[in-house]
mmCIF file of C-alpha atoms in Angstrom:
data_model
loop_
_atom_site.group_PDB
_atom_site.id
_atom_site.type_symbol
_atom_site.label_atom_id
_atom_site.label_comp_id
_atom_site.label_asym_id
_atom_site.label_seq_id
_atom_site.Cartn_x
_atom_site.Cartn_y
_atom_site.Cartn_z
ATOM 1 C CA UNK A 404 8.485 4.194 -32.611
ATOM 2 C CA UNK A 405 7.130 1.510 -30.267
ATOM 3 C CA UNK A 406 3.790 1.698 -30.242
ATOM 4 C CA UNK A 407 1.627 -0.677 -28.064
ATOM 5 C CA UNK A 408 -1.631 -0.835 -29.294
ATOM 6 C CA UNK A 409 -5.093 -1.173 -26.954
ATOM 7 C CA UNK A 410 -8.183 -2.086 -27.583
ATOM 8 C CA UNK A 411 -9.628 -0.787 -23.981
ATOM 9 C CA UNK A 412 -13.164 -2.130 -22.925
ATOM 10 C CA UNK A 413 -14.569 -1.903 -19.647
ATOM 11 C CA UNK A 414 -11.659 -1.276 -16.578
ATOM 12 C CA UNK A 415 -9.758 -4.301 -18.014
ATOM 13 C CA UNK A 416 -7.468 -2.240 -20.093
ATOM 14 C CA UNK A 417 -4.774 -1.604 -16.905
ATOM 15 C CA UNK A 418 -3.558 -6.019 -17.587
ATOM 16 C CA UNK A 419 -3.706 -5.333 -20.770
ATOM 17 C CA UNK A 420 -0.878 -1.761 -20.897
ATOM 18 C CA UNK A 421 1.945 -1.991 -18.151
ATOM 19 C CA UNK A 422 2.342 -6.118 -16.984
ATOM 20 C CA UNK A 423 1.598 -4.807 -14.114
ATOM 21 C CA UNK A 424 4.796 -4.671 -11.676
ATOM 22 C CA UNK A 425 4.164 -3.596 -8.091
ATOM 23 C CA UNK A 426 2.305 -7.021 -8.057
ATOM 24 C CA UNK A 427 3.859 -9.670 -10.674
ATOM 25 C CA UNK A 428 8.285 -9.096 -10.923
ATOM 26 C CA UNK A 429 10.645 -11.702 -12.893
ATOM 27 C CA UNK A 430 14.127 -11.652 -13.719
ATOM 28 C CA UNK A 431 15.624 -9.447 -16.207
ATOM 29 C CA UNK A 432 18.744 -10.261 -16.562
ATOM 30 C CA UNK A 433 20.398 -12.947 -16.417
ATOM 31 C CA UNK A 434 21.140 -14.100 -11.866
ATOM 32 C CA UNK A 435 18.827 -12.685 -9.525
ATOM 33 C CA UNK A 436 19.843 -8.712 -10.362
ATOM 34 C CA UNK A 437 17.320 -8.107 -13.082
ATOM 35 C CA UNK A 438 14.321 -5.177 -12.482
ATOM 36 C CA UNK A 439 11.666 -8.007 -12.359
ATOM 37 C CA UNK A 440 13.532 -9.451 -9.488
ATOM 38 C CA UNK A 441 11.235 -11.370 -8.292
ATOM 39 C CA UNK A 442 9.363 -9.791 -5.721
ATOM 40 C CA UNK A 443 5.021 -10.267 -4.398
ATOM 41 C CA UNK A 444 3.200 -6.037 -4.369
ATOM 42 C CA UNK A 445 4.057 -7.002 0.139
ATOM 43 C CA UNK A 446 7.420 -7.258 -0.065
ATOM 44 C CA UNK A 447 7.432 -4.242 -2.643
ATOM 45 C CA UNK A 448 5.737 -1.817 -0.943
ATOM 46 C CA UNK A 449 7.217 -2.140 3.074
ATOM 47 C CA UNK A 450 11.097 -2.530 1.256
ATOM 48 C CA UNK A 451 9.966 0.797 0.180
ATOM 49 C CA UNK A 452 7.177 2.904 0.126
ATOM 50 C CA UNK A 453 7.398 1.810 4.098
ATOM 51 C CA UNK A 454 10.425 2.295 3.869
ATOM 52 C CA UNK A 455 11.041 5.327 2.168
ATOM 53 C CA UNK A 456 8.125 7.043 3.958
ATOM 54 C CA UNK A 457 9.783 11.691 4.754
ATOM 55 C CA UNK A 458 13.127 10.452 4.347
ATOM 56 C CA UNK A 459 14.691 14.214 4.030
ATOM 57 C CA UNK A 460 11.542 15.811 4.490
ATOM 58 C CA UNK A 461 10.703 14.477 8.413
ATOM 59 C CA UNK A 462 13.186 14.008 11.465
ATOM 60 C CA UNK A 463 13.458 10.511 10.666
ATOM 61 C CA UNK A 464 16.783 9.553 12.071
ATOM 62 C CA UNK A 465 20.326 10.134 9.918
ATOM 63 C CA UNK A 466 20.969 6.416 10.059
ATOM 64 C CA UNK A 467 17.478 5.020 9.127
ATOM 65 C CA UNK A 468 16.778 7.237 6.231
ATOM 66 C CA UNK A 469 20.957 6.880 4.916
ATOM 67 C CA UNK A 470 19.514 3.370 4.063
ATOM 68 C CA UNK A 471 17.583 3.912 1.202
ATOM 69 C CA UNK A 472 19.318 5.564 -2.177
ATOM 70 C CA UNK A 473 16.433 7.763 -3.319
ATOM 71 C CA UNK A 474 14.375 10.210 -1.668
ATOM 72 C CA UNK A 475 10.978 11.040 -3.302
ATOM 73 C CA UNK A 476 8.997 14.462 -3.000
ATOM 74 C CA UNK A 477 6.085 14.848 -4.945
ATOM 75 C CA UNK A 478 4.141 17.743 -5.549
ATOM 76 C CA UNK A 479 1.087 17.406 -7.404
ATOM 77 C CA UNK A 480 -0.323 21.038 -8.368
ATOM 78 C CA UNK A 481 -5.002 20.874 -9.475
ATOM 79 C CA UNK A 482 -6.959 23.390 -12.090
ATOM 80 C CA UNK A 483 -9.785 22.638 -13.892
ATOM 81 C CA UNK A 484 -10.517 23.663 -17.535
ATOM 82 C CA UNK A 485 -10.581 26.910 -17.290
ATOM 83 C CA UNK A 486 -7.291 27.371 -14.696
ATOM 84 C CA UNK A 487 -8.791 27.397 -11.706
ATOM 85 C CA UNK A 488 -6.490 26.009 -9.092
ATOM 86 C CA UNK A 489 -8.330 23.184 -7.428
ATOM 87 C CA UNK A 490 -5.946 21.623 -5.213
ATOM 88 C CA UNK A 491 -2.753 21.471 -4.634
ATOM 89 C CA UNK A 492 -1.015 19.201 -2.065
ATOM 90 C CA UNK A 493 2.411 17.667 -1.435
ATOM 91 C CA UNK A 494 3.687 13.767 -0.531
ATOM 92 C CA UNK A 495 6.727 11.385 0.476
ATOM 93 C CA UNK A 496 5.551 8.590 0.650
ATOM 94 C CA UNK A 497 7.108 6.849 -2.439
ATOM 95 C CA UNK A 498 8.707 3.834 -3.621
ATOM 96 C CA UNK A 499 11.523 3.125 -6.327
ATOM 97 C CA UNK A 500 13.095 0.276 -8.237
ATOM 98 C CA UNK A 501 16.555 -0.645 -6.187
ATOM 99 C CA UNK A 502 17.793 -1.470 -9.969
ATOM 100 C CA UNK A 503 20.977 0.236 -11.845
ATOM 101 C CA UNK A 504 18.268 0.883 -14.376
ATOM 102 C CA UNK A 505 16.956 3.636 -12.109
ATOM 103 C CA UNK A 506 20.594 5.357 -12.064
ATOM 104 C CA UNK A 507 20.634 4.996 -15.703
ATOM 105 C CA UNK A 508 17.359 7.426 -15.529
ATOM 106 C CA UNK A 509 17.929 9.147 -13.375
ATOM 107 C CA UNK A 510 20.721 10.420 -15.162
ATOM 108 C CA UNK A 511 19.229 10.793 -19.116
ATOM 109 C CA UNK A 512 16.577 12.153 -17.722
ATOM 110 C CA UNK A 513 17.786 14.523 -14.488
ATOM 111 C CA UNK A 514 21.184 16.049 -15.495
ATOM 112 C CA UNK A 515 21.213 19.266 -14.263
ATOM 113 C CA UNK A 516 21.923 18.369 -10.468
ATOM 114 C CA UNK A 517 22.928 20.704 -7.262
ATOM 115 C CA UNK A 518 24.605 18.953 -4.804
ATOM 116 C CA UNK A 519 22.624 19.682 -0.821
ATOM 117 C CA UNK A 520 23.421 18.126 2.492
ATOM 118 C CA UNK A 521 20.538 16.316 4.527
ATOM 119 C CA UNK A 522 21.322 15.443 7.931
ATOM 120 C CA UNK A 523 24.952 14.706 7.160
ATOM 121 C CA UNK A 524 23.996 13.148 3.725
ATOM 122 C CA UNK A 525 25.310 14.346 0.334
ATOM 123 C CA UNK A 526 22.177 14.202 -1.826
ATOM 124 C CA UNK A 527 22.242 14.488 -5.613
ATOM 125 C CA UNK A 528 18.718 16.812 -6.081
ATOM 126 C CA UNK A 529 17.167 17.148 -9.554
ATOM 127 C CA UNK A 530 13.435 18.798 -9.425
ATOM 128 C CA UNK A 531 11.292 17.148 -12.549
ATOM 129 C CA UNK A 532 7.894 19.066 -13.816
ATOM 130 C CA UNK A 533 5.482 16.503 -15.697
ATOM 131 C CA UNK A 534 2.638 17.094 -16.978
ATOM 132 C CA UNK A 535 0.458 13.939 -18.065
ATOM 133 C CA UNK A 536 -2.381 13.970 -20.908
ATOM 134 C CA UNK A 537 -5.363 13.056 -20.778
ATOM 135 C CA UNK A 538 -5.060 9.489 -22.510
ATOM 136 C CA UNK A 539 -1.833 8.791 -20.165
ATOM 137 C CA UNK A 540 -4.207 9.342 -16.613
ATOM 138 C CA UNK A 541 -6.524 7.187 -19.011
ATOM 139 C CA UNK A 542 -4.085 3.844 -18.607
ATOM 140 C CA UNK A 543 -1.621 5.130 -15.078
ATOM 141 C CA UNK A 544 0.756 5.101 -17.933
ATOM 142 C CA UNK A 545 3.379 7.997 -17.474
ATOM 143 C CA UNK A 546 7.097 7.576 -19.989
ATOM 144 C CA UNK A 547 9.599 9.407 -18.973
ATOM 145 C CA UNK A 548 12.256 7.250 -20.992
ATOM 146 C CA UNK A 549 12.130 4.748 -23.996
ATOM 147 C CA UNK A 550 14.830 2.920 -24.682
ATOM 148 C CA UNK A 551 12.900 2.102 -27.811
ATOM 149 C CA UNK A 552 12.325 5.774 -29.178
ATOM 150 C CA UNK A 553 8.850 7.289 -28.801
ATOM 151 C CA UNK A 554 5.425 5.485 -27.053
ATOM 152 C CA UNK A 555 2.268 5.749 -28.905
ATOM 153 C CA UNK A 556 -0.735 4.448 -27.569
ATOM 154 C CA UNK A 557 -3.775 3.530 -30.006
ATOM 155 C CA UNK A 558 -7.753 4.038 -28.377
ATOM 156 C CA UNK A 559 -10.734 2.261 -29.098
ATOM 157 C CA UNK A 560 -13.545 4.788 -30.864
ATOM 158 C CA UNK A 561 -15.366 3.328 -27.526
ATOM 159 C CA UNK A 562 -12.660 4.399 -25.291
ATOM 160 C CA UNK A 563 -12.062 7.856 -26.322
ATOM 161 C CA UNK A 564 -15.309 8.742 -26.440
ATOM 162 C CA UNK A 565 -14.891 7.307 -21.779
ATOM 163 C CA UNK A 566 -11.934 9.065 -21.411
ATOM 164 C CA UNK A 567 -13.415 12.930 -22.379
ATOM 165 C CA UNK A 568 -17.128 11.580 -20.322
ATOM 166 C CA UNK A 569 -16.066 10.108 -17.434
ATOM 167 C CA UNK A 570 -14.369 10.830 -14.086
ATOM 168 C CA UNK A 571 -11.447 8.788 -13.209
ATOM 169 C CA UNK A 572 -9.939 7.881 -8.768
ATOM 170 C CA UNK A 573 -6.182 8.371 -8.896
ATOM 171 C CA UNK A 574 -4.515 7.097 -5.642
ATOM 172 C CA UNK A 575 -0.487 7.241 -7.128
ATOM 173 C CA UNK A 576 1.660 8.398 -9.782
ATOM 174 C CA UNK A 577 4.615 6.471 -11.121
ATOM 175 C CA UNK A 578 7.095 7.310 -13.792
ATOM 176 C CA UNK A 579 7.270 5.017 -16.285
ATOM 177 C CA UNK A 580 10.298 2.973 -17.768
ATOM 178 C CA UNK A 581 9.753 1.449 -21.347
ATOM 179 C CA UNK A 582 11.972 -0.831 -23.259
ATOM 180 C CA UNK A 583 11.470 -4.734 -24.329
ATOM 181 C CA UNK A 584 12.538 -6.568 -22.535
ATOM 182 C CA UNK A 585 13.092 -9.676 -25.302
ATOM 183 C CA UNK A 586 11.203 -12.708 -25.930
ATOM 184 C CA UNK A 587 10.229 -13.672 -22.676
ATOM 185 C CA UNK A 588 8.494 -10.213 -21.214
ATOM 186 C CA UNK A 589 8.167 -8.001 -24.072
ATOM 187 C CA UNK A 590 7.289 -5.108 -25.192
ATOM 188 C CA UNK A 591 6.930 -3.435 -21.147
ATOM 189 C CA UNK A 592 7.089 -0.427 -19.558
ATOM 190 C CA UNK A 593 8.090 0.303 -15.971
ATOM 191 C CA UNK A 594 6.887 2.319 -12.582
ATOM 192 C CA UNK A 595 10.188 3.184 -11.662
ATOM 193 C CA UNK A 596 9.146 5.944 -9.777
ATOM 194 C CA UNK A 597 6.107 5.868 -7.261
ATOM 195 C CA UNK A 598 3.958 7.994 -5.021
ATOM 196 C CA UNK A 599 1.028 7.267 -3.127
ATOM 197 C CA UNK A 600 -0.980 10.388 -2.833
ATOM 198 C CA UNK A 601 -4.796 11.346 -0.683
ATOM 199 C CA UNK A 602 -7.849 9.976 -3.655
ATOM 200 C CA UNK A 603 -9.165 12.352 -6.147
ATOM 201 C CA UNK A 604 -11.264 12.294 -8.402
ATOM 202 C CA UNK A 605 -10.711 14.459 -11.981
ATOM 203 C CA UNK A 606 -13.076 14.714 -14.582
ATOM 204 C CA UNK A 607 -11.142 14.622 -18.060
ATOM 205 C CA UNK A 608 -11.055 17.884 -18.425
ATOM 206 C CA UNK A 609 -9.244 19.390 -15.441
ATOM 207 C CA UNK A 610 -4.795 18.881 -15.509
ATOM 208 C CA UNK A 611 -2.268 18.090 -13.395
ATOM 209 C CA UNK A 612 1.181 19.456 -13.039
ATOM 210 C CA UNK A 613 3.405 16.926 -10.823
ATOM 211 C CA UNK A 614 6.761 18.584 -9.207
ATOM 212 C CA UNK A 615 8.689 15.424 -8.703
ATOM 213 C CA UNK A 616 12.254 15.938 -6.141
ATOM 214 C CA UNK A 617 14.719 12.571 -6.504
ATOM 215 C CA UNK A 618 17.478 12.565 -4.012
ATOM 216 C CA UNK A 619 20.230 10.269 -4.960
ATOM 217 C CA UNK A 620 22.799 9.552 -1.708
ATOM 218 C CA UNK A 621 26.385 10.044 -3.447
ATOM 219 C CA UNK A 622 28.677 7.200 -2.487
#
């Protein structure tokens, strides 16, 4: 079991736990094909979030959609602490890391798939339901696959008090892959799949059920 030990004070916790790879990338594998390949945040968003927007669920031309290997749809269902429905949202403003590790995770996390055809393009379709707990929401870390065993996060007493008292806003949801990336990068969790959503404020007792639908184009 790998442990990420974090003493969280104020708003600095974000950088302490993830390295936040959306803004800075470096190579992990040899050569230029590493999972931390050099892209800044704007280039990554232009290539993935804007490019893959709504393919498979709206009327984009097949020639446009065929450029992107993955098409992603996320439905979020939010309920209060009493179980009453607050909000349902659906989004296709999504992104993914174009790397062989993404394929490996897709196969490992989603073993059951069905074949669907959309606009003459065949896809493997996988669905995944995930309800992040309060601790995961507090640090924006959602590990669904790990090469190093269970991920455990330790919080300071002050952080535990804050997470149970303070509301928090969310603008995106992610699915993370965690691994020990060696001497240079160390233990990190990488957002393999990413989805922008309308801003929502959650109370600590609220629950968020995520239904991810991910399509992978077949060669």
